[in-house]
CSV table of C-alpha atoms and ligand atoms in Angstrom, one decimal:
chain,number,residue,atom,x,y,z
T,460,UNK,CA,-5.4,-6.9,39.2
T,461,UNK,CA,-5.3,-8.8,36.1
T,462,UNK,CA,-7.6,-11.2,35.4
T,463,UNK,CA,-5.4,-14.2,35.4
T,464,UNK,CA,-2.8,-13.2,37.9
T,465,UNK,CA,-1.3,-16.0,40.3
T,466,UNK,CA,-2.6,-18.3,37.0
T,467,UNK,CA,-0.9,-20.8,35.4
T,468,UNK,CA,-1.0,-22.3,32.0
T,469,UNK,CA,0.8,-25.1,29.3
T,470,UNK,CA,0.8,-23.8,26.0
T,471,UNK,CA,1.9,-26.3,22.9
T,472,UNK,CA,2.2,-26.1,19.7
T,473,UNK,CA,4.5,-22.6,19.5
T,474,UNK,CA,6.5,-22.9,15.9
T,475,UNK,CA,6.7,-19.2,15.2
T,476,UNK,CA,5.7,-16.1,15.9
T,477,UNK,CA,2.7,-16.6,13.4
T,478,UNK,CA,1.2,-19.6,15.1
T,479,UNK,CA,-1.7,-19.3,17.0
T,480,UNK,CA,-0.5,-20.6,20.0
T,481,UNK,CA,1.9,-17.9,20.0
T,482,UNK,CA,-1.0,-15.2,20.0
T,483,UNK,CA,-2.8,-17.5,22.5
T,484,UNK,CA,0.6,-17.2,25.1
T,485,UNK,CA,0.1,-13.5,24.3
T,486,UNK,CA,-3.3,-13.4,25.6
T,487,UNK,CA,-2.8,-15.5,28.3
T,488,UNK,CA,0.5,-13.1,29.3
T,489,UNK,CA,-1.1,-9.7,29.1
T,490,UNK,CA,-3.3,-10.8,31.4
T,491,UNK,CA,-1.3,-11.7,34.0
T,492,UNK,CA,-1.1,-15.5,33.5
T,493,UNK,CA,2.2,-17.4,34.3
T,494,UNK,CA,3.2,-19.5,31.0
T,495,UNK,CA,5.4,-22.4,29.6
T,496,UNK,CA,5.9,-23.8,26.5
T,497,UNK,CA,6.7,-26.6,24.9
T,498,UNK,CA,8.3,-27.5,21.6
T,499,UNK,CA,8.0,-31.0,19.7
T,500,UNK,CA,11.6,-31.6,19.1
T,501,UNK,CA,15.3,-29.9,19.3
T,502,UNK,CA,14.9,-28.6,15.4
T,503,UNK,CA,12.3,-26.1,16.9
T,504,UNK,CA,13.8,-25.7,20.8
T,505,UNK,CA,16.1,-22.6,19.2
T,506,UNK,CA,13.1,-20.8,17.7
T,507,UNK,CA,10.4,-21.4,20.6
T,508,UNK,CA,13.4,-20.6,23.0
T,509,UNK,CA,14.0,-17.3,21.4
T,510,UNK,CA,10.6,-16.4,21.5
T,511,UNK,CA,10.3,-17.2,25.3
T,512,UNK,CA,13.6,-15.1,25.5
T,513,UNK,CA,11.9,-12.2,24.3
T,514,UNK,CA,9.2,-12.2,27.2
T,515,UNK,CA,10.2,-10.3,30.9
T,516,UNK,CA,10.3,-12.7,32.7
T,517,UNK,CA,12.0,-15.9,29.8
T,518,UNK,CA,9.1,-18.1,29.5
T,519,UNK,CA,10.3,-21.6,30.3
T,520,UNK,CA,10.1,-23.8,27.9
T,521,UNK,CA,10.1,-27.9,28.2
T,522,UNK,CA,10.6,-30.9,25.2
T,523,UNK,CA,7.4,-32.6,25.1
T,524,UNK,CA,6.3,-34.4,21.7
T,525,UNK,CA,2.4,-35.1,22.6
T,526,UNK,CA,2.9,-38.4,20.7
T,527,UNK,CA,5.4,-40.2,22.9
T,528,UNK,CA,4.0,-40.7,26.2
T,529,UNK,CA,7.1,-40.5,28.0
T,530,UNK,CA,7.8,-36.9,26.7
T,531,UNK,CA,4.5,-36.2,28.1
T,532,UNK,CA,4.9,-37.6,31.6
T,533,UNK,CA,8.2,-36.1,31.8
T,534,UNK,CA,7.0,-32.7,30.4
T,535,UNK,CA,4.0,-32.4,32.9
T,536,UNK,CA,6.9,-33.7,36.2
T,537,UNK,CA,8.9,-30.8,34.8
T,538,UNK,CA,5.7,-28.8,34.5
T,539,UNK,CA,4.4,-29.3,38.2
T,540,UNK,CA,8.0,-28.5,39.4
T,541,UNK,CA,7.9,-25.4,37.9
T,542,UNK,CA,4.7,-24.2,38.7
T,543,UNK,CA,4.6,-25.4,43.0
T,544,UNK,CA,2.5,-28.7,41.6
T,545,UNK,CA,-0.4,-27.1,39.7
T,546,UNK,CA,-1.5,-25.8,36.4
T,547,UNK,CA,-5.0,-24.2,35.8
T,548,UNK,CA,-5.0,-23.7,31.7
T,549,UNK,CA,-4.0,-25.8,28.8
T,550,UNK,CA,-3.3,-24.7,25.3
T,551,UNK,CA,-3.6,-27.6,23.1
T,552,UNK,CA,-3.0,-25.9,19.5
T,553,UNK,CA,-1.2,-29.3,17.6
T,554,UNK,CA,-2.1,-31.1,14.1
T,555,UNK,CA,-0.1,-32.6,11.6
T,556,UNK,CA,-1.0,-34.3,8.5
T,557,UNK,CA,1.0,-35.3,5.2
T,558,UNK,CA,1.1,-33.1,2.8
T,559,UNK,CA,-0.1,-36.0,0.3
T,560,UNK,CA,-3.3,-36.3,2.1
T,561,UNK,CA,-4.3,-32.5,2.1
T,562,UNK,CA,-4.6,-32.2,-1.7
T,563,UNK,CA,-6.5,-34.3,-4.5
T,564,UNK,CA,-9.4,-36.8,-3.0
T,565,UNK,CA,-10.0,-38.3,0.3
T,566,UNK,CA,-10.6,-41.9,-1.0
T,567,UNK,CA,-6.5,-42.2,-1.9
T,568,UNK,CA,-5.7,-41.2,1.8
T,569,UNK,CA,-3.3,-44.1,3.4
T,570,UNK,CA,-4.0,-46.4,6.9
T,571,UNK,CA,-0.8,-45.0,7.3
T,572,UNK,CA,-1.8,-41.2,6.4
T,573,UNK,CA,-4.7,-41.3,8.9
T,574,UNK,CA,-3.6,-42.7,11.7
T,575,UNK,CA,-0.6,-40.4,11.9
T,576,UNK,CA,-2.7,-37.1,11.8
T,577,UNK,CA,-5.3,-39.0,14.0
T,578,UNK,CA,-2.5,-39.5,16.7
T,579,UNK,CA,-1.2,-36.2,16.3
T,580,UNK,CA,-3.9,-34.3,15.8
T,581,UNK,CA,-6.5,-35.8,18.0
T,582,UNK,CA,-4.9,-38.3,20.2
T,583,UNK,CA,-3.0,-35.7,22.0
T,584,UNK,CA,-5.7,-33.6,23.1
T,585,UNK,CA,-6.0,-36.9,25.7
T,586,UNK,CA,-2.6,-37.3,26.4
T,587,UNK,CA,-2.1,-34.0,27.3
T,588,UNK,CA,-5.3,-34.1,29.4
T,589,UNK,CA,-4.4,-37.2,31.6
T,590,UNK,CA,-1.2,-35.4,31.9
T,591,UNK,CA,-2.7,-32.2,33.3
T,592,UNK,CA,-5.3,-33.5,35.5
T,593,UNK,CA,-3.4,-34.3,38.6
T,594,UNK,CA,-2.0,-30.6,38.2
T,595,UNK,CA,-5.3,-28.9,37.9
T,596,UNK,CA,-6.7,-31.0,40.8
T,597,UNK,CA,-4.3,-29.7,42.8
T,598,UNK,CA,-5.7,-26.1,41.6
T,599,UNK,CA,-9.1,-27.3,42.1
T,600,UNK,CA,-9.6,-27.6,38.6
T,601,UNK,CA,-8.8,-26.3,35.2
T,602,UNK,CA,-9.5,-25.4,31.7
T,603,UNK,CA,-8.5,-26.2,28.5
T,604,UNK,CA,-8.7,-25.1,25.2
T,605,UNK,CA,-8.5,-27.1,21.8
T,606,UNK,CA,-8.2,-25.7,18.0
T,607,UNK,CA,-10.3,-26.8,15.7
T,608,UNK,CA,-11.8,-25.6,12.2
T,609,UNK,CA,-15.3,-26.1,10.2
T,610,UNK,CA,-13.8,-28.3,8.1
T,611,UNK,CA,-14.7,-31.0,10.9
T,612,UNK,CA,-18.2,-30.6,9.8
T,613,UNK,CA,-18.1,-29.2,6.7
T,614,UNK,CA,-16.8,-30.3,3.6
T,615,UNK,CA,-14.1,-28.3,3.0
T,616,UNK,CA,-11.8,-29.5,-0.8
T,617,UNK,CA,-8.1,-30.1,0.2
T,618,UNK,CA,-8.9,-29.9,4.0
T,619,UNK,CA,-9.1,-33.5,3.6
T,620,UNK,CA,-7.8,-36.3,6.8
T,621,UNK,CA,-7.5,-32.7,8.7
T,622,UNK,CA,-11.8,-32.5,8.5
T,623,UNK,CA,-11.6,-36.3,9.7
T,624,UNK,CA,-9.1,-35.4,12.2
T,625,UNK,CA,-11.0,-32.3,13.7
T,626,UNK,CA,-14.6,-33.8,13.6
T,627,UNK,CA,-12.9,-36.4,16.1
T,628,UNK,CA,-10.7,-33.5,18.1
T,629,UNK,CA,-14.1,-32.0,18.3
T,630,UNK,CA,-16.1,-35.4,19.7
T,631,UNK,CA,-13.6,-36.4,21.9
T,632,UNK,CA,-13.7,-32.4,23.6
T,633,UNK,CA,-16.9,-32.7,24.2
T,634,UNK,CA,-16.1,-36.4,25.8
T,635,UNK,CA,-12.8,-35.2,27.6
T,636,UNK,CA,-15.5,-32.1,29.2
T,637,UNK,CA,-18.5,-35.1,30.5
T,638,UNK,CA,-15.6,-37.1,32.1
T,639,UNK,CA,-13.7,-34.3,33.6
T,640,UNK,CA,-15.9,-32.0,34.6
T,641,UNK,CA,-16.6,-33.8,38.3
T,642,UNK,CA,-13.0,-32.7,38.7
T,643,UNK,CA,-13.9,-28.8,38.2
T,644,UNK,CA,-12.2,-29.1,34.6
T,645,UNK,CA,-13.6,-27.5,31.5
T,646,UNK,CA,-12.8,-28.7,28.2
T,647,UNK,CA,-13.8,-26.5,25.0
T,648,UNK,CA,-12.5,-25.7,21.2
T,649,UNK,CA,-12.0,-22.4,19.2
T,650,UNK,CA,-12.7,-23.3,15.7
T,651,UNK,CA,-10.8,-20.4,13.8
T,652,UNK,CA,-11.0,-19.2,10.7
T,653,UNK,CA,-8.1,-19.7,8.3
T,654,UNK,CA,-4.8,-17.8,9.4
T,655,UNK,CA,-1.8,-17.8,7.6
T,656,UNK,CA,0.8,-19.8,9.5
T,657,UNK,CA,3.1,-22.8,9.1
T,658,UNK,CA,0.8,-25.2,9.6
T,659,UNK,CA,-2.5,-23.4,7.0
T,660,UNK,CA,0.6,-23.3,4.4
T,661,UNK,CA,0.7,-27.5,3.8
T,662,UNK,CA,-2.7,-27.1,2.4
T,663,UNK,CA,-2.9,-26.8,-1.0
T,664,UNK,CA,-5.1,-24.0,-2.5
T,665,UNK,CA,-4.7,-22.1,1.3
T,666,UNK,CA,-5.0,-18.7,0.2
T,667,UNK,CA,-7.3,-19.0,-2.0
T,668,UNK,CA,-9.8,-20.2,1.0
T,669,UNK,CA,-8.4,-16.6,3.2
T,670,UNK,CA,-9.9,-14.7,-0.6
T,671,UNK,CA,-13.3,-17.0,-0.1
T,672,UNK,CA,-13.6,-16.3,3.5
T,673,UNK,CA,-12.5,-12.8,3.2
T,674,UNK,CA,-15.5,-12.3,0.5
T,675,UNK,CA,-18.5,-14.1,2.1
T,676,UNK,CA,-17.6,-14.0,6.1
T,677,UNK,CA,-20.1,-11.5,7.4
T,678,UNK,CA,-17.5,-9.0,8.5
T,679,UNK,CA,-16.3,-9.0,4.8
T,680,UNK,CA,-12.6,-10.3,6.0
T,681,UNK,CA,-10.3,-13.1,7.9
T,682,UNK,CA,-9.5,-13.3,11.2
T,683,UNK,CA,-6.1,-12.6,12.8
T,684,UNK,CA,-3.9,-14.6,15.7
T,685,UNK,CA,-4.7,-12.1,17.8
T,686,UNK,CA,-8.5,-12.6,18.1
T,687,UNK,CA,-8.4,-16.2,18.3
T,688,UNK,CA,-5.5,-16.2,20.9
T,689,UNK,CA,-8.4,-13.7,22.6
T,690,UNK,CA,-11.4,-16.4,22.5
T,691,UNK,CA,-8.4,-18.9,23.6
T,692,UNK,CA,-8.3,-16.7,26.6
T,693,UNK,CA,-12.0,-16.4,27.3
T,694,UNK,CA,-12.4,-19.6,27.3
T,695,UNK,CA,-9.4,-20.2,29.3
T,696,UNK,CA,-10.5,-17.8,32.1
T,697,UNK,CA,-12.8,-17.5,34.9
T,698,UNK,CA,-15.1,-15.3,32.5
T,699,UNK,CA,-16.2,-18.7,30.8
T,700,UNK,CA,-16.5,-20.0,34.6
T,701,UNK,CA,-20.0,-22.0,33.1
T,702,UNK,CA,-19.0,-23.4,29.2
T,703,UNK,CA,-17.8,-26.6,29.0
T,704,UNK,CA,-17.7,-28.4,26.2
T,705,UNK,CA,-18.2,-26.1,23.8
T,706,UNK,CA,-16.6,-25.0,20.2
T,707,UNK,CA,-16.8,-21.2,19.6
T,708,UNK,CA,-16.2,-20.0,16.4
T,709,UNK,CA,-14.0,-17.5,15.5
T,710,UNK,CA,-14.4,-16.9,11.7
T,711,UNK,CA,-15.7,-13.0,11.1
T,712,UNK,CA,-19.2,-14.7,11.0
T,713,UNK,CA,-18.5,-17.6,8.2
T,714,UNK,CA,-19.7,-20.6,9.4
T,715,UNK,CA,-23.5,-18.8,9.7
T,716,UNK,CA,-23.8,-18.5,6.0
T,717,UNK,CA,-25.6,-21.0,3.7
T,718,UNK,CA,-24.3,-19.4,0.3
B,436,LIG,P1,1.6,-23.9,13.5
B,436,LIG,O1,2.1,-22.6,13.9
B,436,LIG,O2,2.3,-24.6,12.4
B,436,LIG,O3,1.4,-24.8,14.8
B,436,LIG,C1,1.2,-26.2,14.7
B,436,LIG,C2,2.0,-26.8,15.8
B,436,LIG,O4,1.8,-28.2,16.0
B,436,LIG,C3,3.5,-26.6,15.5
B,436,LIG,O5,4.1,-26.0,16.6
B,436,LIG,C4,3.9,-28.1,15.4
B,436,LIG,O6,5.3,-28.3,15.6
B,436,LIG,C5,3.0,-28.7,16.4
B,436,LIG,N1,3.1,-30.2,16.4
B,436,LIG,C6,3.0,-31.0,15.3
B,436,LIG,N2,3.2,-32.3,15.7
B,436,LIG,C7,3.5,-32.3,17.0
B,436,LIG,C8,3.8,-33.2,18.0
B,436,LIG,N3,3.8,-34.5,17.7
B,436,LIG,N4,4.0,-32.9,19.2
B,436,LIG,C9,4.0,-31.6,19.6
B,436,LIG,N5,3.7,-30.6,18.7
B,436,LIG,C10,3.5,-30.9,17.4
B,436,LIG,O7,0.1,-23.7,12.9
B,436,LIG,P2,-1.3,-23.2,13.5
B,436,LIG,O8,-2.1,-22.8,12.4
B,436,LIG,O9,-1.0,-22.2,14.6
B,436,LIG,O10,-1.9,-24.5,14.2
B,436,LIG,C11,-2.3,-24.6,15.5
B,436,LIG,C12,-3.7,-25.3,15.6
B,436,LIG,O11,-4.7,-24.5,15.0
B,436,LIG,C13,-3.8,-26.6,14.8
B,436,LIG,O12,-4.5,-27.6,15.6
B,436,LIG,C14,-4.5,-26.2,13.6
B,436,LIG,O13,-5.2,-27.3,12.9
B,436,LIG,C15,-5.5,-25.2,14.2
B,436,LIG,N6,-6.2,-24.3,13.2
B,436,LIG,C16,-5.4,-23.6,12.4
B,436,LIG,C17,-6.1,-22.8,11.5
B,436,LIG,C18,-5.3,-22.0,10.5
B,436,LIG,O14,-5.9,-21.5,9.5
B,436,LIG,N7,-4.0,-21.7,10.7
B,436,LIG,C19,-7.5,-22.7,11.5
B,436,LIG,C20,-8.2,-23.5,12.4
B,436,LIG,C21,-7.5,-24.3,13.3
B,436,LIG,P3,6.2,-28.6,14.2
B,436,LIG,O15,6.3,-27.3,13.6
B,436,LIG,O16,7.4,-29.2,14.8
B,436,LIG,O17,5.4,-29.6,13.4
């Protein structure tokens, strides 16, 4: 028996193979989970599609930008139908912010700057939430899993509106895990470590934080895809049956280190 058979679970934020939500659907897969993707737009429904292609059985994949709220209402009808009308596990794994406002100094970021990667960034880990809830009550409840990175509490040059963005991501988890926890629904974050993917490549100066990590993280190195799509799945599954709440760091030990 695998540990998540007869499970099911929405995983977003798929661009490529390098993306963490990738490694996360992995995870969730080799375990025995049932899984579904979505992408943001048709520019990536080819790439996400080939992807699902490559799994046995195709992964099924919906349109769903988190941002609109009828792509997210639709998504989760589409969702339930595929699934018999519940979902146990969310993957919430999006963020977006100009590349303008992750260089130079935070005091030039734009109204217009912040409240885009506030929507996208943030605002969607409730969207996609309000959308999933009548699923996972159905299931008798559910977990979900955020992504989030020390730059939300520590001051982190370059990271910028993306700190702002995941010190809120992080508040409104814990908020999102008070208010839906009387419904049996768990609500926590993996803060990774920097990994090279799409996303880690719009900030400037990125692989020169991998070198800094790599030199001071306890375990002397970054961490891969593939260990934070394996916390994803702890904290997806029943193993993490009491956390709620929570943000579990998965950084080879960097965030315990004061120089
Ligand atoms: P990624 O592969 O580029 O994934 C980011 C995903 O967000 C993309 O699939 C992107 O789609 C999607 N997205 C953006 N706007 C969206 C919208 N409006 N609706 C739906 N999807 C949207 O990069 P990643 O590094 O795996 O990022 C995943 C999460 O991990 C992010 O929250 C990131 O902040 C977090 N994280 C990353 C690192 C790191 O070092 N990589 C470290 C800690 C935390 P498009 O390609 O269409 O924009």
């Amino acid at each position: 028996m695998g540990l998540l058979d007869g499970k099911t679970a929405l995983v977003t934020g798929v661009a490529n193979k390098d993306s963490i939500a990738w490694a996360a659907t992995r995870s969730l897969l080799d375990h025995g989970a049932r899984v579904a993707l979505t992408y943001q737009n048709e520019r990536l429904e080819s790439r996400v599609r080939a992807l699902a292609a490559e799994c046995d059985p195709p992964l099924p994949c919906f349109q769903m930008d988190a941002t609109i709220e009828e792509d997210v209402t639709r998504a989760f009808e589409a969702i339930g139908k595929e699934f018999g009308g519940r979902l146990d596990m969310v993957v919430h794994s999006i963020a977006f912010a100009r590349k303008e406002d992750l260089a130079g100094g935070i005091v030039e970021t734009s109204a217009d700057g912040f409240k885009l990667a506030q929507e996208v960034s943030t605002y969607t880990l409730i969207s996609l939430m309000r959308g999933a809830l009548p699923l996972m009550q159905a299931a008798g409840g559910g977990s979900a899993v955020t992504l989030s990175y020390l730059g939300g509490e520590r001051v982190v040059p370059n990271y910028n509106v993306m700190g702002l963005c995941k010190a809120s991501l992080e508040s409104a988890m814990r908020y999102l895990a008070w208010d839906l926890g009387k419904h049996n629904v768990r609500v926590n974050a993996v803060s990774a470590g920097p990994v090279k993917t799409l996303a880690a490549r719009g900030i400037s100066g990125f692989s020169g934080m991998l070198d800094y990590v790599a030199q001071k993280a306890p375990l002397g190195r970054n961490v891969t895809q593939e260990e934070v799509g394996n916390a994803c799945l702890f904290l997806l599954s029943p193993l993490s049956s009491g956390i709620t709440g929570e943000v579990l760091y998965v950084d080879a030990g960097y965030h315990i280190m004061g120089m």
